[in-house]
Every structure is written in structure tokens, then in C-alpha cells.
PDB file of C-alpha atoms in Angstrom:
ATOM      1  CA  MET Y   1      73.647  35.039 -36.935  1.00 47.00           C
ATOM      2  CA  GLY Y   2      77.881  34.953 -35.350  1.00 43.00           C
ATOM      3  CA  GLU Y   3      79.423  31.549 -34.552  1.00 45.00           C
ATOM      4  CA  LYS Y   4      79.181  32.172 -30.249  1.00 47.00           C
ATOM      5  CA  THR Y   5      75.274  32.852 -31.331  1.00 48.00           C
ATOM      6  CA  VAL Y   6      74.745  29.609 -32.690  1.00 41.00           C
ATOM      7  CA  VAL Y   7      76.685  27.265 -29.952  1.00 41.00           C
ATOM      8  CA  LYS Y   8      74.356  29.289 -27.655  1.00 48.00           C
ATOM      9  CA  LEU Y   9      71.193  27.936 -29.252  1.00 42.00           C
ATOM     10  CA  ALA Y  10      71.950  24.893 -30.283  1.00 45.00           C
ATOM     11  CA  ALA Y  11      73.710  24.878 -26.587  1.00 50.00           C
ATOM     12  CA  GLU Y  12      70.050  25.600 -24.940  1.00 56.00           C
ATOM     13  CA  HIS Y  13      67.706  23.713 -27.924  1.00 55.00           C
ATOM     14  CA  SER Y  14      69.674  20.585 -26.419  1.00 66.00           C
ATOM     15  CA  ARG Y  15      68.968  21.358 -22.691  1.00 71.00           C
ATOM     16  CA  TYR Y  16      65.198  21.535 -22.824  1.00 80.00           C
ATOM     17  CA  ARG Y  17      65.329  18.154 -24.407  1.00 84.00           C
ATOM     18  CA  LEU Y  18      67.377  16.544 -21.653  1.00 87.00           C
ATOM     19  CA  VAL Y  19      65.386  17.978 -19.593  1.00 91.00           C
ATOM     20  CA  ILE Y  20      62.070  16.910 -21.097  1.00 92.00           C
ATOM     21  CA  ALA Y  21      63.695  13.374 -20.946  1.00 92.00           C
ATOM     22  CA  PHE Y  22      64.530  14.205 -17.050  1.00 94.00           C
ATOM     23  CA  ILE Y  23      60.789  14.715 -16.619  1.00 95.00           C
ATOM     24  CA  CYS Y  24      59.628  11.222 -18.438  1.00 95.00           C
ATOM     25  CA  GLY Y  25      62.428   9.647 -16.742  1.00 96.00           C
ATOM     26  CA  LEU Y  26      60.080  11.134 -13.588  1.00 97.00           C
ATOM     27  CA  ILE Y  27      56.985  10.379 -15.328  1.00 97.00           C
ATOM     28  CA  VAL Y  28      58.040   6.732 -15.484  1.00 97.00           C
ATOM     29  CA  ILE Y  29      58.756   6.631 -11.510  1.00 97.00           C
ATOM     30  CA  ILE Y  30      55.161   7.723 -10.663  1.00 97.00           C
ATOM     31  CA  LEU Y  31      53.646   5.663 -13.035  1.00 97.00           C
ATOM     32  CA  MET Y  32      56.049   2.063 -12.257  1.00 97.00           C
ATOM     33  CA  ILE Y  33      55.176   2.532  -8.206  1.00 97.00           C
ATOM     34  CA  MET Y  34      51.640   2.671  -9.315  1.00 96.00           C
ATOM     35  CA  GLY Y  35      51.763  -0.365 -11.456  1.00 95.00           C
ATOM     36  CA  LEU Y  36      53.298  -2.315  -9.263  1.00 96.00           C
ATOM     37  CA  ALA Y  37      51.559  -1.473  -5.960  1.00 94.00           C
ATOM     38  CA  SER Y  38      48.194  -2.290  -7.799  1.00 93.00           C
ATOM     39  CA  THR Y  39      46.018  -4.849  -7.984  1.00 92.00           C
ATOM     40  CA  ASP Y  40      44.739  -4.100 -11.349  1.00 93.00           C
ATOM     41  CA  TRP Y  41      46.441  -5.600 -14.075  1.00 95.00           C
ATOM     42  CA  LEU Y  42      43.658  -8.696 -14.747  1.00 92.00           C
ATOM     43  CA  MET Y  43      40.248  -8.425 -13.475  1.00 92.00           C
ATOM     44  CA  SER Y  44      37.110 -10.870 -14.431  1.00 91.00           C
ATOM     45  CA  ASP Y  45      33.733 -11.288 -11.949  1.00 89.00           C
ATOM     46  CA  GLY Y  46      34.486 -10.706  -8.827  1.00 89.00           C
ATOM     47  CA  TRP Y  47      38.581 -11.268  -9.120  1.00 91.00           C
ATOM     48  CA  ARG Y  48      41.602  -8.833  -8.904  1.00 93.00           C
ATOM     49  CA  GLN Y  49      45.560  -9.704  -9.511  1.00 93.00           C
ATOM     50  CA  GLY Y  50      48.385  -7.881  -9.850  1.00 93.00           C
ATOM     51  CA  LEU Y  51      51.977  -8.208  -9.556  1.00 95.00           C
ATOM     52  CA  PHE Y  52      52.023  -9.187  -5.768  1.00 95.00           C
ATOM     53  CA  ILE Y  53      48.667  -9.532  -4.268  1.00 94.00           C
ATOM     54  CA  HIS Y  54      45.373 -10.473  -5.912  1.00 93.00           C
ATOM     55  CA  CYS Y  55      42.062 -10.457  -4.780  1.00 93.00           C
ATOM     56  CA  ILE Y  56      38.905 -12.222  -4.471  1.00 93.00           C
ATOM     57  CA  GLU Y  57      35.714  -9.788  -4.286  1.00 91.00           C
ATOM     58  CA  GLU Y  58      32.350 -10.326  -2.457  1.00 89.00           C
ATOM     59  CA  ASN Y  59      29.536 -12.568  -3.891  1.00 87.00           C
ATOM     60  CA  ALA Y  60      32.346 -13.586  -6.288  1.00 88.00           C
ATOM     61  CA  PRO Y  61      30.931 -16.615  -8.693  1.00 89.00           C
ATOM     62  CA  GLN Y  62      32.108 -19.797  -8.534  1.00 87.00           C
ATOM     63  CA  PRO Y  63      34.614 -21.523  -8.678  1.00 89.00           C
ATOM     64  CA  LEU Y  64      36.835 -19.893  -8.683  1.00 89.00           C
ATOM     65  CA  PRO Y  65      39.724 -18.753 -11.061  1.00 89.00           C
ATOM     66  CA  PHE Y  66      42.775 -21.055 -11.465  1.00 89.00           C
ATOM     67  CA  ASP Y  67      40.902 -23.285  -8.226  1.00 84.00           C
ATOM     68  CA  MET Y  68      41.576 -21.706  -6.139  1.00 87.00           C
ATOM     69  CA  GLN Y  69      39.484 -22.164  -2.827  1.00 86.00           C
ATOM     70  CA  GLU Y  70      40.484 -18.919  -0.350  1.00 89.00           C
ATOM     71  CA  PRO Y  71      37.419 -16.496   1.304  1.00 92.00           C
ATOM     72  CA  PRO Y  72      37.371 -13.151   0.197  1.00 92.00           C
ATOM     73  CA  GLY Y  73      40.106 -10.797   0.061  1.00 93.00           C
ATOM     74  CA  CYS Y  74      43.434 -10.618  -0.268  1.00 93.00           C
ATOM     75  CA  TYR Y  75      45.991 -12.937  -0.781  1.00 93.00           C
ATOM     76  CA  GLN Y  76      49.946 -12.980  -1.797  1.00 93.00           C
ATOM     77  CA  SER Y  77      50.278 -13.264  -5.711  1.00 90.00           C
ATOM     78  CA  ARG Y  78      49.670 -16.814  -6.673  1.00 90.00           C
ATOM     79  CA  ASP Y  79      52.725 -19.291  -7.293  1.00 89.00           C
ATOM     80  CA  ALA Y  80      52.432 -18.561 -11.753  1.00 91.00           C
ATOM     81  CA  ALA Y  81      56.867 -17.923 -12.764  1.00 93.00           C
ATOM     82  CA  TYR Y  82      54.650 -15.216 -15.460  1.00 94.00           C
ATOM     83  CA  ILE Y  83      53.477 -12.871 -12.784  1.00 95.00           C
ATOM     84  CA  HIS Y  84      56.893 -12.956 -10.744  1.00 96.00           C
ATOM     85  CA  ALA Y  85      59.220 -13.011 -14.306  1.00 96.00           C
ATOM     86  CA  ALA Y  86      57.004  -9.391 -14.960  1.00 96.00           C
ATOM     87  CA  ALA Y  87      57.069  -8.443 -11.209  1.00 96.00           C
ATOM     88  CA  ALA Y  88      60.730  -8.957 -11.144  1.00 97.00           C
ATOM     89  CA  LEU Y  89      61.436  -6.788 -14.599  1.00 97.00           C
ATOM     90  CA  CYS Y  90      58.755  -4.174 -13.959  1.00 97.00           C
ATOM     91  CA  VAL Y  91      61.090  -3.737 -10.180  1.00 98.00           C
ATOM     92  CA  ILE Y  92      63.811  -3.386 -12.889  1.00 98.00           C
ATOM     93  CA  THR Y  93      62.484  -0.893 -14.686  1.00 98.00           C
ATOM     94  CA  LEU Y  94      61.713   1.047 -11.509  1.00 98.00           C
ATOM     95  CA  VAL Y  95      65.390   1.266 -11.109  1.00 98.00           C
ATOM     96  CA  THR Y  96      66.906   1.097 -13.611  1.00 98.00           C
ATOM     97  CA  ASP Y  97      65.028   4.258 -14.708  1.00 97.00           C
ATOM     98  CA  ALA Y  98      65.704   6.141 -10.941  1.00 97.00           C
ATOM     99  CA  ALA Y  99      69.104   5.568 -12.074  1.00 97.00           C
ATOM    100  CA  ALA Y 100      69.126   6.588 -15.673  1.00 96.00           C
ATOM    101  CA  THR Y 101      67.242   9.587 -13.863  1.00 96.00           C
ATOM    102  CA  PHE Y 102      68.922  10.419 -11.708  1.00 96.00           C
ATOM    103  CA  LEU Y 103      72.285  11.099 -14.144  1.00 95.00           C
ATOM    104  CA  THR Y 104      70.774  12.675 -16.835  1.00 93.00           C
ATOM    105  CA  GLY Y 105      70.360  14.955 -13.334  1.00 93.00           C
ATOM    106  CA  MET Y 106      73.209  15.158 -12.948  1.00 93.00           C
ATOM    107  CA  GLY Y 107      74.439  15.760 -16.156  1.00 89.00           C
ATOM    108  CA  LEU Y 108      71.854  18.724 -16.081  1.00 87.00           C
ATOM    109  CA  LYS Y 109      73.462  19.640 -13.117  1.00 89.00           C
ATOM    110  CA  THR Y 110      77.113  19.778 -13.777  1.00 85.00           C
ATOM    111  CA  LYS Y 111      79.323  22.505 -16.509  1.00 81.00           C
ATOM    112  CA  ASP Y 112      81.841  20.125 -16.849  1.00 80.00           C
ATOM    113  CA  HIS Y 113      81.481  18.713 -21.054  1.00 77.00           C
ATOM    114  CA  HIS Y 114      83.106  15.571 -20.566  1.00 79.00           C
ATOM    115  CA  SER Y 115      80.859  14.849 -17.257  1.00 83.00           C
ATOM    116  CA  LYS Y 116      78.136  15.879 -18.752  1.00 82.00           C
ATOM    117  CA  TYR Y 117      79.065  13.318 -21.653  1.00 82.00           C
ATOM    118  CA  LYS Y 118      79.548  10.504 -19.387  1.00 87.00           C
ATOM    119  CA  TYR Y 119      76.513  10.894 -17.553  1.00 90.00           C
ATOM    120  CA  TYR Y 120      74.529  11.038 -20.206  1.00 88.00           C
ATOM    121  CA  ARG Y 121      76.096   7.940 -22.234  1.00 89.00           C
ATOM    122  CA  TYR Y 122      75.021   5.993 -18.805  1.00 93.00           C
ATOM    123  CA  ALA Y 123      71.657   7.529 -18.958  1.00 94.00           C
ATOM    124  CA  VAL Y 124      70.765   5.860 -21.984  1.00 94.00           C
ATOM    125  CA  ILE Y 125      72.556   2.742 -21.593  1.00 95.00           C
ATOM    126  CA  ILE Y 126      70.186   2.741 -18.493  1.00 96.00           C
ATOM    127  CA  MET Y 127      66.866   3.825 -19.948  1.00 96.00           C
ATOM    128  CA  GLY Y 128      67.296   1.949 -22.303  1.00 96.00           C
ATOM    129  CA  LEU Y 129      67.794  -1.203 -20.305  1.00 97.00           C
ATOM    130  CA  SER Y 130      64.540   0.143 -18.082  1.00 97.00           C
ATOM    131  CA  LEU Y 131      62.797  -0.036 -21.944  1.00 97.00           C
ATOM    132  CA  VAL Y 132      64.049  -3.288 -22.586  1.00 98.00           C
ATOM    133  CA  SER Y 133      62.557  -5.156 -19.101  1.00 97.00           C
ATOM    134  CA  ILE Y 134      59.195  -3.370 -19.278  1.00 97.00           C
ATOM    135  CA  LEU Y 135      58.320  -3.959 -22.924  1.00 97.00           C
ATOM    136  CA  VAL Y 136      59.350  -7.880 -21.914  1.00 97.00           C
ATOM    137  CA  ALA Y 137      56.901  -7.907 -18.927  1.00 97.00           C
ATOM    138  CA  LEU Y 138      54.622  -6.440 -21.046  1.00 97.00           C
ATOM    139  CA  ILE Y 139      55.001  -9.157 -23.726  1.00 96.00           C
ATOM    140  CA  VAL Y 140      55.192 -11.936 -21.258  1.00 95.00           C
ATOM    141  CA  TYR Y 141      52.752 -11.516 -18.660  1.00 95.00           C
ATOM    142  CA  PRO Y 142      49.393 -11.520 -21.525  1.00 94.00           C
ATOM    143  CA  VAL Y 143      51.231 -13.944 -23.245  1.00 94.00           C
ATOM    144  CA  PHE Y 144      51.698 -16.774 -20.320  1.00 93.00           C
ATOM    145  CA  PHE Y 145      48.286 -15.762 -18.877  1.00 92.00           C
ATOM    146  CA  ALA Y 146      46.695 -17.181 -22.243  1.00 90.00           C
ATOM    147  CA  ALA Y 147      47.952 -20.569 -21.769  1.00 89.00           C
ATOM    148  CA  GLU Y 148      46.213 -20.646 -18.188  1.00 88.00           C
ATOM    149  CA  LEU Y 149      42.979 -19.423 -19.391  1.00 86.00           C
ATOM    150  CA  ASN Y 150      40.959 -23.083 -18.847  1.00 85.00           C
ATOM    151  CA  ARG Y 151      42.250 -22.861 -15.522  1.00 85.00           C
ATOM    152  CA  GLY Y 152      39.997 -19.453 -15.441  1.00 82.00           C
ATOM    153  CA  ASN Y 153      36.992 -20.164 -14.949  1.00 83.00           C
ATOM    154  CA  ARG Y 154      35.432 -17.070 -16.519  1.00 87.00           C
ATOM    155  CA  THR Y 155      34.237 -15.842 -20.097  1.00 85.00           C
ATOM    156  CA  ILE Y 156      35.339 -12.597 -19.936  1.00 89.00           C
ATOM    157  CA  TRP Y 157      38.726 -11.111 -18.735  1.00 91.00           C
ATOM    158  CA  GLU Y 158      39.630  -7.789 -18.678  1.00 93.00           C
ATOM    159  CA  PHE Y 159      43.400  -5.892 -18.781  1.00 93.00           C
ATOM    160  CA  GLY Y 160      43.131  -3.627 -15.879  1.00 93.00           C
ATOM    161  CA  TRP Y 161      44.588   0.060 -15.900  1.00 95.00           C
ATOM    162  CA  ALA Y 162      47.696  -0.861 -14.131  1.00 95.00           C
ATOM    163  CA  TYR Y 163      48.241  -2.868 -17.361  1.00 96.00           C
ATOM    164  CA  GLY Y 164      47.832   0.230 -18.740  1.00 95.00           C
ATOM    165  CA  VAL Y 165      49.768   2.643 -16.443  1.00 96.00           C
ATOM    166  CA  GLY Y 166      52.618  -0.314 -18.008  1.00 96.00           C
ATOM    167  CA  TRP Y 167      52.418   0.745 -21.531  1.00 97.00           C
ATOM    168  CA  GLY Y 168      52.594   4.454 -20.194  1.00 97.00           C
ATOM    169  CA  ALA Y 169      55.497   4.119 -18.059  1.00 97.00           C
ATOM    170  CA  ALA Y 170      57.202   2.194 -22.345  1.00 97.00           C
ATOM    171  CA  ILE Y 171      55.807   5.195 -24.673  1.00 97.00           C
ATOM    172  CA  PHE Y 172      57.646   7.655 -22.071  1.00 97.00           C
ATOM    173  CA  LEU Y 173      60.714   4.905 -21.556  1.00 97.00           C
ATOM    174  CA  PHE Y 174      60.967   5.758 -24.902  1.00 96.00           C
ATOM    175  CA  GLY Y 175      60.503   9.441 -25.668  1.00 95.00           C
ATOM    176  CA  GLY Y 176      63.385   9.658 -22.941  1.00 94.00           C
ATOM    177  CA  VAL Y 177      65.680   7.300 -25.015  1.00 94.00           C
ATOM    178  CA  VAL Y 178      64.909   8.938 -28.114  1.00 92.00           C
ATOM    179  CA  LEU Y 179      65.824  12.288 -26.614  1.00 90.00           C
ATOM    180  CA  LEU Y 180      69.249  11.471 -24.755  1.00 88.00           C
ATOM    181  CA  MET Y 181      70.447   9.812 -27.881  1.00 87.00           C
ATOM    182  CA  CYS Y 182      70.227  12.853 -30.039  1.00 82.00           C
ATOM    183  CA  ASP Y 183      71.549  14.872 -27.261  1.00 66.00           C
ATOM    184  CA  LYS Y 184      74.578  12.554 -26.897  1.00 58.00           C
ATOM    185  CA  GLU Y 185      75.268  13.156 -29.969  1.00 55.00           C
ATOM    186  CA  SER Y 186      74.765  16.493 -30.200  1.00 55.00           C
ATOM    187  CA  GLU Y 187      76.357  17.463 -26.536  1.00 54.00           C
ATOM    188  CA  GLU Y 188      79.718  16.120 -28.486  1.00 53.00           C
ATOM    189  CA  ILE Y 189      78.860  18.514 -31.504  1.00 52.00           C
ATOM    190  CA  TYR Y 190      78.657  21.456 -29.390  1.00 51.00           C
ATOM    191  CA  TYR Y 191      82.055  20.349 -27.970  1.00 51.00           C
ATOM    192  CA  LYS Y 192      83.642  20.556 -30.593  1.00 52.00           C
ATOM    193  CA  GLU Y 193      82.141  23.669 -32.261  1.00 48.00           C
ATOM    194  CA  ARG Y 194      82.550  26.132 -29.506  1.00 49.00           C
ATOM    195  CA  LYS Y 195      86.235  23.900 -29.200  1.00 49.00           C
ATOM    196  CA  ILE Y 196      86.400  25.481 -33.089  1.00 47.00           C
ATOM    197  CA  VAL Y 197      84.943  29.078 -31.595  1.00 43.00           C
ATOM    198  CA  HIS Y 198      86.974  29.174 -28.658  1.00 47.00           C
ATOM    199  CA  ASP Y 199      90.077  28.319 -31.457  1.00 47.00           C
ATOM    200  CA  ASN Y 200      89.226  31.340 -33.705  1.00 47.00           C
ATOM    201  CA  ASP Y 201      88.670  33.859 -30.816  1.00 48.00           C
ATOM    202  CA  SER Y 202      92.705  32.720 -29.746  1.00 49.00           C
ATOM    203  CA  ARG Y 203      93.947  33.529 -32.903  1.00 51.00           C
ATOM    204  CA  ALA Y 204      91.910  37.148 -33.206  1.00 49.00           C
TER     205      ALA Y 204
END
């Protein structure tokens, strides 16, 4: 197998990994929008709590959790620091992942190697920040909720599908970061190999 063929195969494999990283970024955008919009982060009998809204269902057992007195309906989230912090971190996750996904797409589109390497380098840094943000949110939310369980007025609490969506986003972000980190290095190796091939051709 000639040097040109090896370089071409390496470039194709690198592109496949980057396309998968791009798809991971798109999936995270969808998951984060779903999680931010949902009220099903934390649930108990007659109570649903999201990052921006909490809902009291009809015929919810009394007393309501956290000393609430409102009638059935949906209201702005409680004034709890950990809820606001988790919401802010999830918004940061969405914004930074969207930026990293855009940069990955630009890297896939451009033909200039130097620009590709720059796009991927920034993309992996920003996606890494996105991963850290969602992980902190997913840890802060249950830890600080546990500290106020004595005000919950419920025996059984469970984390809803929206909280699980957050972990799903974290998994896809981790995959995207790993793929981008691998291909940031492979792009550099590919460039060096391609340069060697071109130098050999010029001397031939």
C-alpha cells in the first residue's frame, strides 16, 4: 500500500469520526432543549419540578412540598439557589455545545488544513466546557435537593425523565470530546504525512 493510499485512508477515517462528533453535538442540542423545557426533573405525588417551572396537580395531597400554598397550576420555579444554578449551567451547556458543534461543522466544511486544525482545537475546548457545565448541574441538583428533603412533605421522590436526559446529553458530550481530541491529533499527523508525500513527489 502506497504512502498516498495510507494518507487518504487516514483522512477518511478522521472525517468519519468528526462527522460522528458533529452528530453528537446536534443530539445534545436537542436533548438540552427538551430538558430545559420540561417540568419533569423532580417528581412526587401531585408535584413536578423543572428548572424554570414547578407544577401542582389537581387533588395534590396536602400539605404541599416546600411550604407552598398555591392552587393547582404551573408557576415560576422556586427561589432556591441550586435550581437557578442548575438552570444557568444547563443554558451554558446548550450555548457552548451549539458553538462547538458549529465550529466542528466549519472544520468539516473547510479545505484549508490550518483552519481545520484551528476549528477543531477551539471546538474541543468549548465542548469540554459544555461537558463540565452539565456534569456540575447534574451533581448540584440532587445534592442540594437532598439538603431540603425535610421540607418536602413527601415520602417518595424520584428524578424524572428530564434529569435522565441531562445524563444522556453528558454521555454524548463525552463522546464528542473524545472524538474531537483524537482527531485534533490525527489532523496534525495527517498534515505531516501529507507533507512528506508531497515532498517525495516533488523530489521524484
